[in-house]
């Protein structure tokens, strides 16, 4: 820490992203990326476009925003795009949390970091023992509510109607739904932004649209809320999405068929891997995301993480209080899941002799 650091940042505990190993050879199941490449339409859209990097990108991201609006039945003034949903969520924390922020104790770990960064008071509400969220806890509170649906890292999803009922319950309180994983089996709240002016839905292209490296995401909300977010964006970084990402995002969202084939493959792989892990003594949540959240009766989460790592399989271990027995395993390709299962059998000493 230098002596120049602002005193208010001295106690800040930054977010720790999942490991991105420099050396190859790992089966990487630790950061919920897609095992599949971007849509062929994305590859085509980027071809020969490197030379356009001489010029600044469109600060209003018009083509991308209108492709997203078309795909979701929205007006363009109901959409803002961001450099990943991390950027949009940071804008939301800055713009809309003057009464504080409320979220579960087990959820996306970045929420508490943004709250700390921007000096926002937090109300952290414990999930139930089975990791489900008790929405009654949120009914009367005034803070802006952040709900990841499906939740991370538990994978548990709420029906959209429960979230909408909560939003309707208190019109002067804002609900932010983080739908990073919604395309793997949960129900989106995007259609409801037309009728509710206290609802923001954030989606990312990092998981279900295979563009984690492209950093593309959007928020959908009533046009006044989007205007407010643009106020923050244009006071911080007007050119927040580079040219190539804008092109990639527009091509990705237009290719519905490819998106559906990738997400349905991942769901299928998740379900069969879940079954195989259960047969090996794992206890799993009912994940509707592109990851599995699991613990084993006999081995600790830390040991599973370390032993898988020794065998070249990287999963995510959080090691925090209520989830220290668990590992989060990204759903990869079928081959990657076979390798995972084989490593698990080896760790458990259940490898059949060939
Ligand atoms: N929300 C949740 C719940 C996440 O797990 C992630 C991924 N780390 C994000 C948001 C951010 O994703 P991105 O910035 O890649 O859009």
Tab-separated table of C-alpha atoms and ligand atoms in Angstrom:
chain	number	residue	atom	x	y	z
A	1	UNK	CA	0.000	0.000	0.000
A	2	UNK	CA	1.513	3.330	-0.984
A	3	UNK	CA	1.242	6.375	1.215
A	4	UNK	CA	-0.887	7.990	-1.510
A	5	UNK	CA	-3.786	5.549	-1.279
A	6	UNK	CA	-6.994	7.241	-0.229
A	7	UNK	CA	-7.660	6.362	3.441
A	8	UNK	CA	-11.166	5.212	2.576
A	9	UNK	CA	-9.707	2.452	0.362
A	10	UNK	CA	-7.257	1.137	2.924
A	11	UNK	CA	-9.675	-1.397	4.375
A	12	UNK	CA	-11.097	-2.485	1.010
A	13	UNK	CA	-11.105	-6.252	0.440
A	14	UNK	CA	-11.030	-6.733	-3.340
A	15	UNK	CA	-12.857	-9.541	-5.119
A	16	UNK	CA	-10.746	-12.615	-5.888
A	17	UNK	CA	-11.526	-13.939	-9.379
A	18	UNK	CA	-11.151	-17.644	-10.084
A	19	UNK	CA	-7.683	-18.753	-11.076
A	20	UNK	CA	-6.712	-18.318	-14.753
A	21	UNK	CA	-3.660	-20.629	-14.904
A	22	UNK	CA	-0.819	-19.559	-17.177
A	23	UNK	CA	0.380	-23.064	-17.826
A	24	UNK	CA	-1.937	-25.094	-20.058
A	25	UNK	CA	-2.993	-28.661	-19.526
A	26	UNK	CA	-5.688	-28.032	-16.933
A	27	UNK	CA	-9.273	-29.068	-17.420
A	28	UNK	CA	-10.682	-25.731	-16.430
A	29	UNK	CA	-13.935	-26.072	-14.527
A	30	UNK	CA	-13.463	-23.146	-12.141
A	31	UNK	CA	-14.891	-19.958	-13.693
A	32	UNK	CA	-18.125	-21.028	-15.408
A	33	UNK	CA	-16.961	-20.319	-18.936
A	34	UNK	CA	-18.633	-22.164	-21.803
A	35	UNK	CA	-16.771	-25.219	-23.111
A	36	UNK	CA	-17.956	-24.278	-26.609
A	37	UNK	CA	-16.555	-21.616	-28.933
A	38	UNK	CA	-18.458	-18.436	-29.787
A	39	UNK	CA	-21.075	-18.744	-32.534
A	40	UNK	CA	-19.656	-19.092	-36.074
A	41	UNK	CA	-21.544	-15.847	-36.769
A	42	UNK	CA	-19.303	-14.127	-34.178
A	43	UNK	CA	-16.128	-15.426	-35.820
A	44	UNK	CA	-17.419	-14.204	-39.173
A	45	UNK	CA	-18.417	-10.781	-37.810
A	46	UNK	CA	-14.901	-10.235	-36.444
A	47	UNK	CA	-13.072	-11.261	-39.583
A	48	UNK	CA	-10.884	-8.465	-40.967
A	49	UNK	CA	-12.099	-6.031	-38.332
A	50	UNK	CA	-8.813	-5.551	-36.438
A	51	UNK	CA	-7.948	-2.515	-38.559
A	52	UNK	CA	-11.097	-0.685	-37.393
A	53	UNK	CA	-9.508	-0.512	-33.933
A	54	UNK	CA	-7.861	2.739	-35.099
A	55	UNK	CA	-11.175	4.468	-34.408
A	56	UNK	CA	-13.084	4.827	-31.146
A	57	UNK	CA	-16.113	2.566	-30.798
A	58	UNK	CA	-19.709	3.821	-30.810
A	59	UNK	CA	-20.190	5.109	-27.241
A	60	UNK	CA	-23.917	4.451	-27.522
A	61	UNK	CA	-23.416	0.845	-28.723
A	62	UNK	CA	-26.385	1.345	-31.045
A	63	UNK	CA	-26.100	-1.820	-33.130
A	64	UNK	CA	-25.496	-4.044	-30.155
A	65	UNK	CA	-28.260	-2.480	-28.094
A	66	UNK	CA	-30.766	-2.747	-30.880
A	67	UNK	CA	-29.817	-6.411	-31.539
A	68	UNK	CA	-30.429	-7.111	-27.840
A	69	UNK	CA	-33.672	-5.122	-27.823
A	70	UNK	CA	-34.915	-7.090	-30.863
A	71	UNK	CA	-33.979	-10.430	-29.337
A	72	UNK	CA	-35.777	-9.680	-26.058
A	73	UNK	CA	-38.783	-7.704	-27.339
A	74	UNK	CA	-37.563	-4.474	-25.719
A	75	UNK	CA	-37.191	-0.886	-26.874
A	76	UNK	CA	-33.607	0.313	-27.288
A	77	UNK	CA	-34.061	2.863	-24.509
A	78	UNK	CA	-34.771	-0.060	-22.169
A	79	UNK	CA	-31.268	-1.481	-22.692
A	80	UNK	CA	-27.735	-0.531	-21.629
A	81	UNK	CA	-24.697	-2.653	-22.433
A	82	UNK	CA	-21.640	-3.059	-20.287
A	83	UNK	CA	-18.111	-4.411	-20.205
A	84	UNK	CA	-19.331	-7.588	-18.559
A	85	UNK	CA	-22.111	-7.576	-15.997
A	86	UNK	CA	-19.506	-6.701	-13.380
A	87	UNK	CA	-19.362	-3.206	-14.867
A	88	UNK	CA	-23.152	-2.810	-15.007
A	89	UNK	CA	-23.560	-4.073	-11.453
A	90	UNK	CA	-20.911	-1.590	-10.324
A	91	UNK	CA	-22.905	1.207	-12.049
A	92	UNK	CA	-26.061	0.003	-10.299
A	93	UNK	CA	-24.385	0.011	-6.881
A	94	UNK	CA	-23.176	3.564	-7.560
A	95	UNK	CA	-26.476	4.846	-8.918
A	96	UNK	CA	-29.191	3.232	-6.856
A	97	UNK	CA	-28.048	2.294	-3.353
A	98	UNK	CA	-28.449	5.502	-1.349
A	99	UNK	CA	-30.672	3.534	1.065
A	100	UNK	CA	-28.200	0.645	1.187
A	101	UNK	CA	-27.981	-2.755	-0.471
A	102	UNK	CA	-29.487	-6.054	0.688
A	103	UNK	CA	-28.463	-9.524	-0.434
A	104	UNK	CA	-28.071	-13.059	0.936
A	105	UNK	CA	-25.041	-14.174	2.948
A	106	UNK	CA	-24.207	-16.734	0.273
A	107	UNK	CA	-24.296	-15.129	-3.155
A	108	UNK	CA	-22.026	-13.523	-5.741
A	109	UNK	CA	-19.031	-12.381	-3.691
A	110	UNK	CA	-18.606	-9.143	-5.625
A	111	UNK	CA	-21.768	-7.484	-4.190
A	112	UNK	CA	-20.122	-6.824	-0.846
A	113	UNK	CA	-16.975	-5.501	-2.545
A	114	UNK	CA	-18.878	-2.876	-4.574
A	115	UNK	CA	-20.809	-1.893	-1.466
A	116	UNK	CA	-17.528	-1.376	0.363
A	117	UNK	CA	-15.924	0.439	-2.583
A	118	UNK	CA	-18.786	2.939	-2.804
A	119	UNK	CA	-19.372	3.230	0.952
A	120	UNK	CA	-22.836	1.639	0.817
A	121	UNK	CA	-24.474	0.163	3.918
A	122	UNK	CA	-25.367	-3.484	3.546
A	123	UNK	CA	-28.019	-5.728	5.006
A	124	UNK	CA	-26.838	-9.304	4.624
A	125	UNK	CA	-29.631	-11.850	5.107
A	126	UNK	CA	-28.782	-15.514	5.737
A	127	UNK	CA	-30.099	-18.151	3.381
A	128	UNK	CA	-31.975	-21.042	4.998
A	129	UNK	CA	-30.040	-24.207	5.899
A	130	UNK	CA	-30.874	-25.737	2.515
A	131	UNK	CA	-29.500	-22.555	0.847
A	132	UNK	CA	-32.936	-21.441	-0.322
A	133	UNK	CA	-33.728	-17.765	0.020
A	134	UNK	CA	-36.409	-16.612	2.459
A	135	UNK	CA	-38.089	-13.827	0.506
A	136	UNK	CA	-40.226	-12.895	3.531
A	137	UNK	CA	-37.015	-11.470	5.031
A	138	UNK	CA	-36.969	-8.925	2.205
A	139	UNK	CA	-40.638	-7.883	2.142
A	140	UNK	CA	-40.439	-4.772	4.295
A	141	UNK	CA	-36.900	-3.560	3.792
A	142	UNK	CA	-36.030	-0.310	1.985
A	143	UNK	CA	-32.558	-1.174	0.703
A	144	UNK	CA	-32.009	-2.015	-2.962
A	145	UNK	CA	-32.243	-5.804	-3.195
A	146	UNK	CA	-29.779	-7.866	-5.218
A	147	UNK	CA	-30.935	-11.348	-6.171
A	148	UNK	CA	-28.778	-13.590	-8.310
A	149	UNK	CA	-31.221	-15.944	-10.045
A	150	UNK	CA	-30.066	-18.693	-10.220
A	151	UNK	CA	-27.973	-17.890	-7.183
A	152	UNK	CA	-24.211	-18.330	-7.225
A	153	UNK	CA	-22.580	-20.522	-6.117
A	154	UNK	CA	-25.567	-22.610	-5.007
A	155	UNK	CA	-27.266	-22.782	-8.424
A	156	UNK	CA	-30.716	-22.605	-6.818
A	157	UNK	CA	-33.359	-20.708	-8.766
A	158	UNK	CA	-36.514	-18.866	-7.759
A	159	UNK	CA	-39.609	-18.689	-9.950
A	160	UNK	CA	-39.808	-15.260	-11.640
A	161	UNK	CA	-43.263	-14.818	-10.076
A	162	UNK	CA	-41.739	-14.769	-6.552
A	163	UNK	CA	-39.341	-11.977	-7.510
A	164	UNK	CA	-42.078	-10.033	-9.269
A	165	UNK	CA	-44.351	-10.347	-6.213
A	166	UNK	CA	-41.528	-8.902	-4.089
A	167	UNK	CA	-41.103	-6.015	-6.521
A	168	UNK	CA	-44.850	-5.294	-6.546
A	169	UNK	CA	-44.908	-5.379	-2.785
A	170	UNK	CA	-42.993	-2.111	-2.417
A	171	UNK	CA	-42.975	0.189	-5.436
A	172	UNK	CA	-40.413	2.561	-3.915
A	173	UNK	CA	-37.762	-0.054	-3.532
A	174	UNK	CA	-35.570	-1.297	-6.351
A	175	UNK	CA	-34.944	-4.975	-7.133
A	176	UNK	CA	-31.909	-5.981	-9.166
A	177	UNK	CA	-32.001	-9.474	-10.642
A	178	UNK	CA	-28.609	-10.800	-11.702
A	179	UNK	CA	-29.425	-13.402	-14.347
A	180	UNK	CA	-25.868	-14.454	-15.199
A	181	UNK	CA	-26.969	-18.119	-15.228
A	182	UNK	CA	-30.650	-17.841	-16.154
A	183	UNK	CA	-30.326	-19.537	-19.555
A	184	UNK	CA	-29.454	-22.908	-18.019
A	185	UNK	CA	-32.904	-23.657	-16.647
A	186	UNK	CA	-34.371	-20.702	-14.749
A	187	UNK	CA	-37.041	-18.179	-15.615
A	188	UNK	CA	-36.126	-14.650	-16.682
A	189	UNK	CA	-37.638	-11.481	-15.231
A	190	UNK	CA	-36.775	-9.444	-18.363
A	191	UNK	CA	-40.378	-9.394	-19.689
A	192	UNK	CA	-41.572	-7.723	-16.462
A	193	UNK	CA	-39.479	-4.566	-16.876
A	194	UNK	CA	-42.291	-3.259	-19.117
A	195	UNK	CA	-44.760	-3.177	-16.236
A	196	UNK	CA	-42.466	-2.480	-13.266
A	197	UNK	CA	-40.342	0.637	-12.906
A	198	UNK	CA	-38.539	-0.711	-9.836
A	199	UNK	CA	-36.909	-3.709	-11.502
A	200	UNK	CA	-33.542	-4.032	-13.249
A	201	UNK	CA	-32.466	-7.291	-14.847
A	202	UNK	CA	-28.814	-7.900	-15.696
A	203	UNK	CA	-27.670	-10.619	-18.096
A	204	UNK	CA	-24.214	-11.516	-19.334
A	205	UNK	CA	-22.879	-12.997	-22.575
A	206	UNK	CA	-20.022	-14.620	-20.624
A	207	UNK	CA	-21.708	-17.955	-19.966
A	208	UNK	CA	-24.627	-18.895	-22.225
A	209	UNK	CA	-23.352	-16.935	-25.232
A	210	UNK	CA	-19.763	-18.181	-24.964
A	211	UNK	CA	-18.135	-14.738	-24.800
A	212	UNK	CA	-16.458	-14.487	-21.385
A	213	UNK	CA	-13.350	-12.998	-22.990
A	214	UNK	CA	-15.394	-10.504	-24.984
A	215	UNK	CA	-16.840	-8.813	-21.870
A	216	UNK	CA	-20.387	-8.153	-23.046
A	217	UNK	CA	-23.477	-7.849	-20.865
A	218	UNK	CA	-26.681	-5.841	-20.692
A	219	UNK	CA	-29.172	-4.474	-18.236
A	220	UNK	CA	-32.860	-4.226	-19.079
A	221	UNK	CA	-35.099	-1.789	-17.239
A	222	UNK	CA	-37.572	1.021	-17.640
A	223	UNK	CA	-36.068	3.868	-19.736
A	224	UNK	CA	-35.699	6.224	-16.750
A	225	UNK	CA	-33.535	3.715	-14.918
A	226	UNK	CA	-31.501	3.129	-18.083
A	227	UNK	CA	-31.047	6.888	-18.426
A	228	UNK	CA	-29.717	7.025	-14.890
A	229	UNK	CA	-27.254	4.233	-15.654
A	230	UNK	CA	-26.125	6.098	-18.760
A	231	UNK	CA	-25.458	9.097	-16.537
A	232	UNK	CA	-23.010	6.981	-14.578
A	233	UNK	CA	-21.516	5.394	-17.691
A	234	UNK	CA	-20.957	8.729	-19.440
A	235	UNK	CA	-19.391	10.110	-16.262
A	236	UNK	CA	-16.988	7.216	-16.021
A	237	UNK	CA	-16.166	5.573	-19.359
A	238	UNK	CA	-18.247	6.452	-22.442
A	239	UNK	CA	-16.371	3.952	-24.640
A	240	UNK	CA	-16.993	1.079	-22.278
A	241	UNK	CA	-17.366	-1.576	-24.993
A	242	UNK	CA	-14.642	-1.888	-27.576
A	243	UNK	CA	-15.439	-2.252	-31.278
A	244	UNK	CA	-14.805	-5.988	-31.512
A	245	UNK	CA	-16.933	-6.778	-28.475
A	246	UNK	CA	-19.827	-4.741	-29.844
A	247	UNK	CA	-19.674	-6.698	-33.111
A	248	UNK	CA	-19.268	-10.021	-31.323
A	249	UNK	CA	-22.174	-9.334	-28.968
A	250	UNK	CA	-24.550	-8.339	-31.763
A	251	UNK	CA	-23.688	-11.428	-33.821
A	252	UNK	CA	-24.010	-13.700	-30.765
A	253	UNK	CA	-27.443	-12.467	-29.719
A	254	UNK	CA	-28.783	-12.807	-33.273
A	255	UNK	CA	-27.759	-16.468	-33.482
A	256	UNK	CA	-30.542	-17.937	-31.368
A	257	UNK	CA	-30.164	-21.434	-32.784
A	258	UNK	CA	-26.510	-21.775	-31.752
A	259	UNK	CA	-27.261	-20.313	-28.310
A	260	UNK	CA	-30.040	-22.856	-27.797
A	261	UNK	CA	-27.939	-25.777	-28.958
A	262	UNK	CA	-25.081	-24.843	-26.575
A	263	UNK	CA	-27.293	-24.227	-23.547
A	264	UNK	CA	-29.281	-27.420	-24.056
A	265	UNK	CA	-26.077	-29.445	-24.400
A	266	UNK	CA	-24.744	-27.950	-21.180
A	267	UNK	CA	-28.001	-28.709	-19.352
A	268	UNK	CA	-27.883	-32.320	-20.589
A	269	UNK	CA	-24.249	-32.691	-19.528
A	270	UNK	CA	-25.048	-31.139	-16.124
A	271	UNK	CA	-27.858	-33.597	-15.473
A	272	UNK	CA	-25.872	-36.706	-16.353
A	273	UNK	CA	-22.798	-35.515	-14.436
A	274	UNK	CA	-24.996	-34.768	-11.410
A	275	UNK	CA	-26.332	-38.320	-11.544
A	276	UNK	CA	-22.833	-39.800	-11.724
A	277	UNK	CA	-21.564	-37.644	-8.866
A	278	UNK	CA	-24.549	-38.632	-6.710
A	279	UNK	CA	-23.789	-42.289	-7.391
A	280	UNK	CA	-20.269	-41.615	-6.052
A	281	UNK	CA	-21.597	-40.254	-2.760
A	282	UNK	CA	-21.791	-36.543	-3.515
A	283	UNK	CA	-24.591	-34.363	-2.215
A	284	UNK	CA	-25.683	-31.744	-4.712
A	285	UNK	CA	-27.941	-28.734	-4.799
A	286	UNK	CA	-30.560	-28.658	-7.558
A	287	UNK	CA	-28.478	-26.389	-9.774
A	288	UNK	CA	-30.152	-24.590	-12.650
A	289	UNK	CA	-26.844	-22.992	-13.654
A	290	UNK	CA	-23.851	-24.089	-15.753
A	291	UNK	CA	-22.145	-25.391	-12.638
A	292	UNK	CA	-22.660	-28.069	-10.017
A	293	UNK	CA	-22.364	-27.261	-6.322
A	294	UNK	CA	-21.396	-30.378	-4.428
A	295	UNK	CA	-19.988	-31.841	-1.243
A	296	UNK	CA	-18.968	-35.356	-0.328
A	297	UNK	CA	-19.815	-37.235	2.851
A	298	UNK	CA	-16.253	-38.501	3.345
A	299	UNK	CA	-13.858	-35.918	1.943
A	300	UNK	CA	-13.650	-32.224	2.695
A	301	UNK	CA	-14.198	-29.639	-0.013
A	302	UNK	CA	-10.621	-28.472	0.311
A	303	UNK	CA	-9.279	-31.984	-0.160
A	304	UNK	CA	-11.459	-32.565	-3.225
A	305	UNK	CA	-10.238	-29.264	-4.677
A	306	UNK	CA	-6.568	-30.047	-3.991
A	307	UNK	CA	-6.719	-33.642	-5.182
A	308	UNK	CA	-8.527	-32.692	-8.366
A	309	UNK	CA	-5.943	-29.981	-8.965
A	310	UNK	CA	-3.137	-32.536	-8.594
A	311	UNK	CA	-4.884	-34.525	-11.316
A	312	UNK	CA	-5.146	-31.518	-13.622
A	313	UNK	CA	-8.793	-30.667	-12.963
A	314	UNK	CA	-9.424	-27.151	-11.711
A	315	UNK	CA	-12.659	-26.482	-9.787
A	316	UNK	CA	-13.603	-23.593	-7.492
A	317	UNK	CA	-13.266	-23.851	-3.730
A	318	UNK	CA	-14.456	-20.916	-1.635
A	319	UNK	CA	-13.585	-22.123	1.855
A	320	UNK	CA	-15.937	-19.672	3.534
A	321	UNK	CA	-17.917	-20.505	6.601
A	322	UNK	CA	-21.208	-22.079	5.508
A	323	UNK	CA	-19.934	-23.521	2.225
A	324	UNK	CA	-16.509	-24.776	3.220
A	325	UNK	CA	-17.516	-28.393	2.521
A	326	UNK	CA	-18.484	-27.585	-1.065
A	327	UNK	CA	-16.787	-27.246	-4.423
A	328	UNK	CA	-18.281	-25.537	-7.450
A	329	UNK	CA	-17.715	-27.420	-10.682
A	330	UNK	CA	-18.338	-25.725	-14.034
A	331	UNK	CA	-20.188	-27.908	-16.509
A	332	UNK	CA	-17.716	-28.450	-19.326
A	333	UNK	CA	-17.901	-30.658	-22.390
A	334	UNK	CA	-18.853	-34.319	-22.042
A	335	UNK	CA	-15.188	-35.299	-22.381
A	336	UNK	CA	-14.177	-32.879	-19.640
A	337	UNK	CA	-16.883	-34.250	-17.365
A	338	UNK	CA	-15.710	-37.804	-18.068
A	339	UNK	CA	-12.207	-36.749	-17.023
A	340	UNK	CA	-13.640	-35.168	-13.867
A	341	UNK	CA	-15.570	-38.314	-12.961
A	342	UNK	CA	-12.499	-40.481	-13.574
A	343	UNK	CA	-10.392	-38.242	-11.333
A	344	UNK	CA	-13.073	-38.348	-8.642
A	345	UNK	CA	-13.167	-42.157	-8.815
A	346	UNK	CA	-9.391	-42.207	-8.508
A	347	UNK	CA	-9.515	-39.932	-5.454
A	348	UNK	CA	-12.190	-42.113	-3.848
A	349	UNK	CA	-10.236	-45.265	-4.684
A	350	UNK	CA	-13.055	-46.525	-6.866
A	351	UNK	CA	-11.193	-46.720	-10.113
A	352	UNK	CA	-12.158	-49.979	-11.799
A	353	UNK	CA	-9.173	-51.904	-13.062
A	354	UNK	CA	-9.286	-52.141	-16.809
B	1	LIG	N1	-22.996	-12.225	-11.634
B	1	LIG	C1	-22.744	-13.468	-11.215
B	1	LIG	C2	-23.715	-14.137	-10.308
B	1	LIG	C3	-21.563	-14.115	-11.614
B	1	LIG	O1	-21.267	-15.340	-11.161
B	1	LIG	C4	-20.670	-13.454	-12.478
B	1	LIG	C5	-19.415	-14.161	-12.954
B	1	LIG	N2	-18.326	-14.072	-12.146
B	1	LIG	C6	-20.978	-12.152	-12.876
B	1	LIG	C7	-22.146	-11.580	-12.456
B	1	LIG	C8	-20.048	-11.356	-13.741
B	1	LIG	O2	-19.946	-11.855	-15.017
B	1	LIG	P1	-19.385	-11.004	-16.224
B	1	LIG	O3	-18.723	-9.769	-15.662
B	1	LIG	O4	-18.462	-11.910	-16.928
B	1	LIG	O5	-20.583	-10.638	-17.044
